[in-house]
Amino acid sequence: MSLKKATILIVVILLIDQISKFYIKTNFALNEKLEVFSWFQIAFVENEGMAWGTKISDFVSFISDRTAKVCLTVFRVLAVFGIGYWLRKSIIDKSSRTLIFAISLILAGALGNIIDSVFYGIFFDSSLGQVATFLPEQGYDTLFHGKVVDMLHFPMWSGVLPNWIPFYGGSYFTFFDPVFNIADMAISTGIGILIFFNKRAFKTIDEKNEEVAFED
């Protein structure tokens, strides 16, 4: 995959992600839900931390939530530079299309969530009990303190688990409970490709040459 194609893929995913988030922020109040199907809902939530709402301060007690938020955002920015370098090097080295495609997905997703974390605090006012305004006189927070917008919820099954299931038997359970966004989907898909198609993604030069010779 060429740099041009990878860039187009990243831009398309980023646009879809940001347009969907902008729509949710300007049409839904926080925690508002819309049932599309019994197994799919649009559920507006905001994530202040990492995956599943985890915060750095949950593990490091001496760091305040706001300091932890800045640390997380800075880490995400640095990670994007690292992923971008990895993508560029993979294209220059003519790595497999599978690898370049996966890295492009991860980079697009990371960029999408970084925009929320860095800018949404000043781009929007609060969504609590109201629909947010874009570019208000005063945002809901400062630069680097924005919250990531999530809205995709797939509660495919919910009910009480059988008592014979260890630890969780008899408790109420929903599958799939987490709420996520397009950027999260891109990151998860990219990581999934690297895990499940590892051999195809990380082909050696000899393997690629053998494949080209076979095709010729």
PDB file of C-alpha atoms in Angstrom:
ATOM      1  CA  MET A   1       0.000   0.000   0.000  1.00  0.00           C
ATOM      2  CA  SER A   2       1.369   3.399  -1.003  1.00  0.00           C
ATOM      3  CA  LEU A   3       1.636   6.474   1.216  1.00  0.00           C
ATOM      4  CA  LYS A   4      -1.141   8.125  -0.798  1.00  0.00           C
ATOM      5  CA  LYS A   5      -3.581   5.245  -0.233  1.00  0.00           C
ATOM      6  CA  ALA A   6      -2.665   5.011   3.450  1.00  0.00           C
ATOM      7  CA  THR A   7      -3.219   8.762   3.860  1.00  0.00           C
ATOM      8  CA  ILE A   8      -6.621   8.593   2.140  1.00  0.00           C
ATOM      9  CA  LEU A   9      -7.652   5.716   4.429  1.00  0.00           C
ATOM     10  CA  ILE A  10      -6.572   7.645   7.534  1.00  0.00           C
ATOM     11  CA  VAL A  11      -8.371  10.841   6.430  1.00  0.00           C
ATOM     12  CA  VAL A  12     -11.608   8.974   5.588  1.00  0.00           C
ATOM     13  CA  ILE A  13     -11.703   7.197   8.974  1.00  0.00           C
ATOM     14  CA  LEU A  14     -10.829  10.420  10.784  1.00  0.00           C
ATOM     15  CA  LEU A  15     -13.615  12.310   9.008  1.00  0.00           C
ATOM     16  CA  ILE A  16     -16.213   9.617   9.763  1.00  0.00           C
ATOM     17  CA  ASP A  17     -15.104   9.547  13.393  1.00  0.00           C
ATOM     18  CA  GLN A  18     -15.184  13.311  13.896  1.00  0.00           C
ATOM     19  CA  ILE A  19     -18.430  13.858  11.977  1.00  0.00           C
ATOM     20  CA  SER A  20     -20.161  11.203  14.091  1.00  0.00           C
ATOM     21  CA  LYS A  21     -18.826  12.764  17.298  1.00  0.00           C
ATOM     22  CA  PHE A  22     -19.817  16.276  16.204  1.00  0.00           C
ATOM     23  CA  TYR A  23     -23.328  15.045  15.414  1.00  0.00           C
ATOM     24  CA  ILE A  24     -23.668  13.361  18.805  1.00  0.00           C
ATOM     25  CA  LYS A  25     -22.338  16.373  20.724  1.00  0.00           C
ATOM     26  CA  THR A  26     -24.694  18.784  18.939  1.00  0.00           C
ATOM     27  CA  ASN A  27     -27.814  16.578  18.956  1.00  0.00           C
ATOM     28  CA  PHE A  28     -27.692  14.501  22.169  1.00  0.00           C
ATOM     29  CA  ALA A  29     -27.476  15.383  25.836  1.00  0.00           C
ATOM     30  CA  LEU A  30     -25.057  13.370  27.953  1.00  0.00           C
ATOM     31  CA  ASN A  31     -26.362   9.837  28.714  1.00  0.00           C
ATOM     32  CA  GLU A  32     -29.199  10.209  26.196  1.00  0.00           C
ATOM     33  CA  LYS A  33     -29.967   7.001  24.291  1.00  0.00           C
ATOM     34  CA  LEU A  34     -31.650   6.148  20.999  1.00  0.00           C
ATOM     35  CA  GLU A  35     -32.589   2.534  20.324  1.00  0.00           C
ATOM     36  CA  VAL A  36     -31.957   1.714  16.654  1.00  0.00           C
ATOM     37  CA  PHE A  37     -32.465  -2.032  17.064  1.00  0.00           C
ATOM     38  CA  SER A  38     -32.950  -4.176  20.155  1.00  0.00           C
ATOM     39  CA  TRP A  39     -29.244  -5.080  19.911  1.00  0.00           C
ATOM     40  CA  PHE A  40     -27.896  -1.652  18.880  1.00  0.00           C
ATOM     41  CA  GLN A  41     -28.229   1.741  20.554  1.00  0.00           C
ATOM     42  CA  ILE A  42     -26.805   5.204  20.117  1.00  0.00           C
ATOM     43  CA  ALA A  43     -25.815   5.987  23.699  1.00  0.00           C
ATOM     44  CA  PHE A  44     -23.910   9.216  24.317  1.00  0.00           C
ATOM     45  CA  VAL A  45     -21.272   8.950  27.011  1.00  0.00           C
ATOM     46  CA  GLU A  46     -17.974  10.740  27.575  1.00  0.00           C
ATOM     47  CA  ASN A  47     -14.793   8.951  28.489  1.00  0.00           C
ATOM     48  CA  GLU A  48     -12.305  10.872  30.646  1.00  0.00           C
ATOM     49  CA  GLY A  49      -9.632   8.201  30.637  1.00  0.00           C
ATOM     50  CA  MET A  50      -8.347   5.160  28.831  1.00  0.00           C
ATOM     51  CA  ALA A  51     -10.221   2.114  27.573  1.00  0.00           C
ATOM     52  CA  TRP A  52     -13.413   1.283  29.490  1.00  0.00           C
ATOM     53  CA  GLY A  53     -13.137   4.636  31.305  1.00  0.00           C
ATOM     54  CA  THR A  54     -10.021   3.627  33.258  1.00  0.00           C
ATOM     55  CA  LYS A  55      -7.917   6.493  34.620  1.00  0.00           C
ATOM     56  CA  ILE A  56      -4.192   6.656  35.397  1.00  0.00           C
ATOM     57  CA  SER A  57      -5.138   8.011  38.822  1.00  0.00           C
ATOM     58  CA  ASP A  58      -6.959   4.717  39.504  1.00  0.00           C
ATOM     59  CA  PHE A  59      -3.530   3.063  39.644  1.00  0.00           C
ATOM     60  CA  VAL A  60      -1.319   5.937  40.830  1.00  0.00           C
ATOM     61  CA  SER A  61      -3.081   7.438  43.847  1.00  0.00           C
ATOM     62  CA  PHE A  62      -0.740  10.408  44.360  1.00  0.00           C
ATOM     63  CA  ILE A  63      -1.592  11.900  40.933  1.00  0.00           C
ATOM     64  CA  SER A  64      -4.732  14.033  40.653  1.00  0.00           C
ATOM     65  CA  ASP A  65      -7.330  13.275  37.990  1.00  0.00           C
ATOM     66  CA  ARG A  66      -6.488  16.439  36.049  1.00  0.00           C
ATOM     67  CA  THR A  67      -2.741  15.794  36.081  1.00  0.00           C
ATOM     68  CA  ALA A  68      -3.358  12.194  35.049  1.00  0.00           C
ATOM     69  CA  LYS A  69      -5.570  13.413  32.202  1.00  0.00           C
ATOM     70  CA  VAL A  70      -2.815  15.666  30.845  1.00  0.00           C
ATOM     71  CA  CYS A  71      -0.257  12.850  31.181  1.00  0.00           C
ATOM     72  CA  LEU A  72      -2.543  10.498  29.269  1.00  0.00           C
ATOM     73  CA  THR A  73      -3.147  13.031  26.496  1.00  0.00           C
ATOM     74  CA  VAL A  74       0.576  13.793  26.141  1.00  0.00           C
ATOM     75  CA  PHE A  75       1.287  10.055  26.025  1.00  0.00           C
ATOM     76  CA  ARG A  76      -1.303   9.658  23.267  1.00  0.00           C
ATOM     77  CA  VAL A  77       0.301  12.468  21.250  1.00  0.00           C
ATOM     78  CA  LEU A  78       3.755  10.914  21.594  1.00  0.00           C
ATOM     79  CA  ALA A  79       2.320   7.505  20.684  1.00  0.00           C
ATOM     80  CA  VAL A  80       0.833   8.968  17.489  1.00  0.00           C
ATOM     81  CA  PHE A  81       4.251  10.257  16.451  1.00  0.00           C
ATOM     82  CA  GLY A  82       5.667   6.779  17.083  1.00  0.00           C
ATOM     83  CA  ILE A  83       2.898   5.089  15.090  1.00  0.00           C
ATOM     84  CA  GLY A  84       3.330   7.643  12.299  1.00  0.00           C
ATOM     85  CA  TYR A  85       7.059   6.870  12.130  1.00  0.00           C
ATOM     86  CA  TRP A  86       6.279   3.142  12.075  1.00  0.00           C
ATOM     87  CA  LEU A  87       3.855   3.660   9.190  1.00  0.00           C
ATOM     88  CA  ARG A  88       6.321   5.769   7.196  1.00  0.00           C
ATOM     89  CA  LYS A  89       9.135   3.263   7.733  1.00  0.00           C
ATOM     90  CA  SER A  90       6.868   0.351   6.771  1.00  0.00           C
ATOM     91  CA  ILE A  91       5.951   2.095   3.511  1.00  0.00           C
ATOM     92  CA  ILE A  92       9.593   2.937   2.713  1.00  0.00           C
ATOM     93  CA  ASP A  93      10.627  -0.654   3.478  1.00  0.00           C
ATOM     94  CA  LYS A  94       7.770  -1.891   1.257  1.00  0.00           C
ATOM     95  CA  SER A  95       6.299  -3.985   4.035  1.00  0.00           C
ATOM     96  CA  SER A  96       3.181  -6.057   3.440  1.00  0.00           C
ATOM     97  CA  ARG A  97      -0.077  -4.310   2.590  1.00  0.00           C
ATOM     98  CA  THR A  98      -1.618  -6.058   5.569  1.00  0.00           C
ATOM     99  CA  LEU A  99       0.835  -4.398   7.961  1.00  0.00           C
ATOM    100  CA  ILE A 100       0.486  -0.948   6.402  1.00  0.00           C
ATOM    101  CA  PHE A 101      -3.316  -1.261   6.402  1.00  0.00           C
ATOM    102  CA  ALA A 102      -3.340  -2.264  10.092  1.00  0.00           C
ATOM    103  CA  ILE A 103      -0.984   0.546  11.140  1.00  0.00           C
ATOM    104  CA  SER A 104      -3.080   3.056   9.170  1.00  0.00           C
ATOM    105  CA  LEU A 105      -6.214   1.968  11.050  1.00  0.00           C
ATOM    106  CA  ILE A 106      -4.464   2.284  14.419  1.00  0.00           C
ATOM    107  CA  LEU A 107      -3.053   5.718  13.547  1.00  0.00           C
ATOM    108  CA  ALA A 108      -6.434   7.000  12.328  1.00  0.00           C
ATOM    109  CA  GLY A 109      -8.142   5.811  15.504  1.00  0.00           C
ATOM    110  CA  ALA A 110      -5.476   7.288  17.754  1.00  0.00           C
ATOM    111  CA  LEU A 111      -5.717  10.646  15.974  1.00  0.00           C
ATOM    112  CA  GLY A 112      -9.500  10.628  16.287  1.00  0.00           C
ATOM    113  CA  ASN A 113      -9.428  10.216  20.062  1.00  0.00           C
ATOM    114  CA  ILE A 114      -6.560  12.675  20.473  1.00  0.00           C
ATOM    115  CA  ILE A 115      -8.619  15.433  18.835  1.00  0.00           C
ATOM    116  CA  ASP A 116     -11.285  14.861  21.501  1.00  0.00           C
ATOM    117  CA  SER A 117      -8.766  14.835  24.351  1.00  0.00           C
ATOM    118  CA  VAL A 118      -6.898  17.945  23.243  1.00  0.00           C
ATOM    119  CA  PHE A 119      -9.583  20.200  21.770  1.00  0.00           C
ATOM    120  CA  TYR A 120     -13.115  19.192  22.763  1.00  0.00           C
ATOM    121  CA  GLY A 121     -12.866  20.947  26.126  1.00  0.00           C
ATOM    122  CA  ILE A 122     -12.632  24.299  24.306  1.00  0.00           C
ATOM    123  CA  PHE A 123     -14.653  23.370  21.193  1.00  0.00           C
ATOM    124  CA  PHE A 124     -17.840  22.542  23.137  1.00  0.00           C
ATOM    125  CA  ASP A 125     -19.632  23.528  26.306  1.00  0.00           C
ATOM    126  CA  SER A 126     -21.078  20.974  28.730  1.00  0.00           C
ATOM    127  CA  SER A 127     -23.410  18.215  27.507  1.00  0.00           C
ATOM    128  CA  LEU A 128     -24.810  17.536  30.976  1.00  0.00           C
ATOM    129  CA  GLY A 129     -28.572  18.042  30.788  1.00  0.00           C
ATOM    130  CA  GLN A 130     -28.334  19.877  27.486  1.00  0.00           C
ATOM    131  CA  VAL A 131     -27.165  19.649  23.881  1.00  0.00           C
ATOM    132  CA  ALA A 132     -23.664  21.107  23.605  1.00  0.00           C
ATOM    133  CA  THR A 133     -22.875  24.242  21.617  1.00  0.00           C
ATOM    134  CA  PHE A 134     -19.992  24.216  19.142  1.00  0.00           C
ATOM    135  CA  LEU A 135     -17.425  26.997  19.702  1.00  0.00           C
ATOM    136  CA  PRO A 136     -19.105  28.608  22.738  1.00  0.00           C
ATOM    137  CA  GLU A 137     -17.724  31.665  24.512  1.00  0.00           C
ATOM    138  CA  GLN A 138     -16.351  29.303  27.134  1.00  0.00           C
ATOM    139  CA  GLY A 139     -15.861  25.565  26.758  1.00  0.00           C
ATOM    140  CA  TYR A 140     -16.487  22.937  29.405  1.00  0.00           C
ATOM    141  CA  ASP A 141     -12.757  22.665  30.175  1.00  0.00           C
ATOM    142  CA  THR A 142      -9.294  23.753  29.101  1.00  0.00           C
ATOM    143  CA  LEU A 143      -6.923  22.564  26.386  1.00  0.00           C
ATOM    144  CA  PHE A 144      -5.747  18.936  26.907  1.00  0.00           C
ATOM    145  CA  HIS A 145      -8.671  18.230  29.251  1.00  0.00           C
ATOM    146  CA  GLY A 146     -11.277  17.224  26.695  1.00  0.00           C
ATOM    147  CA  LYS A 147     -13.355  14.049  27.053  1.00  0.00           C
ATOM    148  CA  VAL A 148     -13.552  11.368  24.391  1.00  0.00           C
ATOM    149  CA  VAL A 149     -17.031  11.011  22.878  1.00  0.00           C
ATOM    150  CA  ASP A 150     -18.448   7.468  22.708  1.00  0.00           C
ATOM    151  CA  MET A 151     -21.793   6.503  21.242  1.00  0.00           C
ATOM    152  CA  LEU A 152     -21.914   2.958  19.801  1.00  0.00           C
ATOM    153  CA  HIS A 153     -23.538   0.423  22.102  1.00  0.00           C
ATOM    154  CA  PHE A 154     -24.310  -3.184  21.203  1.00  0.00           C
ATOM    155  CA  PRO A 155     -26.250  -4.808  24.093  1.00  0.00           C
ATOM    156  CA  MET A 156     -26.712  -8.058  22.151  1.00  0.00           C
ATOM    157  CA  TRP A 157     -27.813 -10.030  25.207  1.00  0.00           C
ATOM    158  CA  SER A 158     -28.646  -9.270  28.795  1.00  0.00           C
ATOM    159  CA  GLY A 159     -29.964 -11.393  31.619  1.00  0.00           C
ATOM    160  CA  VAL A 160     -29.085 -13.316  34.770  1.00  0.00           C
ATOM    161  CA  LEU A 161     -26.201 -15.745  34.333  1.00  0.00           C
ATOM    162  CA  PRO A 162     -26.703 -19.398  35.376  1.00  0.00           C
ATOM    163  CA  ASN A 163     -25.590 -20.165  38.914  1.00  0.00           C
ATOM    164  CA  TRP A 164     -23.103 -22.814  37.724  1.00  0.00           C
ATOM    165  CA  ILE A 165     -20.848 -20.158  36.114  1.00  0.00           C
ATOM    166  CA  PRO A 166     -17.868 -19.518  38.456  1.00  0.00           C
ATOM    167  CA  PHE A 167     -17.666 -16.104  40.158  1.00  0.00           C
ATOM    168  CA  TYR A 168     -20.404 -14.440  38.046  1.00  0.00           C
ATOM    169  CA  GLY A 169     -23.202 -16.991  38.364  1.00  0.00           C
ATOM    170  CA  GLY A 170     -26.526 -15.480  39.427  1.00  0.00           C
ATOM    171  CA  SER A 171     -25.505 -11.916  38.547  1.00  0.00           C
ATOM    172  CA  TYR A 172     -27.021  -9.705  35.848  1.00  0.00           C
ATOM    173  CA  PHE A 173     -24.832  -9.478  32.749  1.00  0.00           C
ATOM    174  CA  THR A 174     -24.934  -7.581  29.453  1.00  0.00           C
ATOM    175  CA  PHE A 175     -23.032  -8.593  26.334  1.00  0.00           C
ATOM    176  CA  PHE A 176     -21.612  -6.350  24.897  1.00  0.00           C
ATOM    177  CA  ASP A 177     -21.759  -3.578  27.531  1.00  0.00           C
ATOM    178  CA  PRO A 178     -18.943  -1.083  26.705  1.00  0.00           C
ATOM    179  CA  VAL A 179     -19.796   1.997  24.631  1.00  0.00           C
ATOM    180  CA  PHE A 180     -17.218   2.980  22.011  1.00  0.00           C
ATOM    181  CA  ASN A 181     -16.679   5.090  18.881  1.00  0.00           C
ATOM    182  CA  ILE A 182     -15.403   4.815  15.295  1.00  0.00           C
ATOM    183  CA  ALA A 183     -11.831   5.580  16.388  1.00  0.00           C
ATOM    184  CA  ASP A 184     -11.948   2.736  18.923  1.00  0.00           C
ATOM    185  CA  MET A 185     -13.228   0.402  16.199  1.00  0.00           C
ATOM    186  CA  ALA A 186     -10.329   1.378  13.918  1.00  0.00           C
ATOM    187  CA  ILE A 187      -7.749   0.785  16.650  1.00  0.00           C
ATOM    188  CA  SER A 188      -9.280  -2.556  17.672  1.00  0.00           C
ATOM    189  CA  THR A 189      -9.508  -3.728  14.051  1.00  0.00           C
ATOM    190  CA  GLY A 190      -5.895  -2.755  13.365  1.00  0.00           C
ATOM    191  CA  ILE A 191      -4.642  -4.549  16.472  1.00  0.00           C
ATOM    192  CA  GLY A 192      -6.819  -7.557  15.624  1.00  0.00           C
ATOM    193  CA  ILE A 193      -5.279  -7.758  12.157  1.00  0.00           C
ATOM    194  CA  LEU A 194      -1.772  -7.688  13.631  1.00  0.00           C
ATOM    195  CA  ILE A 195      -2.674 -10.490  16.047  1.00  0.00           C
ATOM    196  CA  PHE A 196      -4.674 -12.816  13.822  1.00  0.00           C
ATOM    197  CA  PHE A 197      -2.811 -12.183  10.565  1.00  0.00           C
ATOM    198  CA  ASN A 198       0.605 -11.863  12.154  1.00  0.00           C
ATOM    199  CA  LYS A 199       2.493 -13.994   9.623  1.00  0.00           C
ATOM    200  CA  ARG A 200       0.962 -12.194   6.662  1.00  0.00           C
ATOM    201  CA  ALA A 201       1.565  -8.756   8.199  1.00  0.00           C
ATOM    202  CA  PHE A 202       5.203  -9.375   9.144  1.00  0.00           C
ATOM    203  CA  LYS A 203       6.438 -11.198   6.067  1.00  0.00           C
ATOM    204  CA  THR A 204      10.194 -11.311   5.688  1.00  0.00           C
ATOM    205  CA  ILE A 205      11.914 -10.025   2.554  1.00  0.00           C
ATOM    206  CA  ASP A 206      12.577 -13.600   1.421  1.00  0.00           C
ATOM    207  CA  GLU A 207       8.922 -14.526   1.859  1.00  0.00           C
ATOM    208  CA  LYS A 208       7.821 -11.494  -0.139  1.00  0.00           C
ATOM    209  CA  ASN A 209      10.295 -12.286  -2.922  1.00  0.00           C
ATOM    210  CA  GLU A 210       9.079 -15.900  -3.022  1.00  0.00           C
ATOM    211  CA  GLU A 211       5.485 -14.675  -3.296  1.00  0.00           C
ATOM    212  CA  VAL A 212       6.361 -12.286  -6.161  1.00  0.00           C
ATOM    213  CA  ALA A 213       8.282 -15.046  -7.979  1.00  0.00           C
ATOM    214  CA  PHE A 214       5.344 -17.414  -7.559  1.00  0.00           C
ATOM    215  CA  GLU A 215       2.918 -14.813  -8.953  1.00  0.00           C
ATOM    216  CA  ASP A 216       5.231 -14.204 -11.941  1.00  0.00           C
TER     217      ASP A 216
END
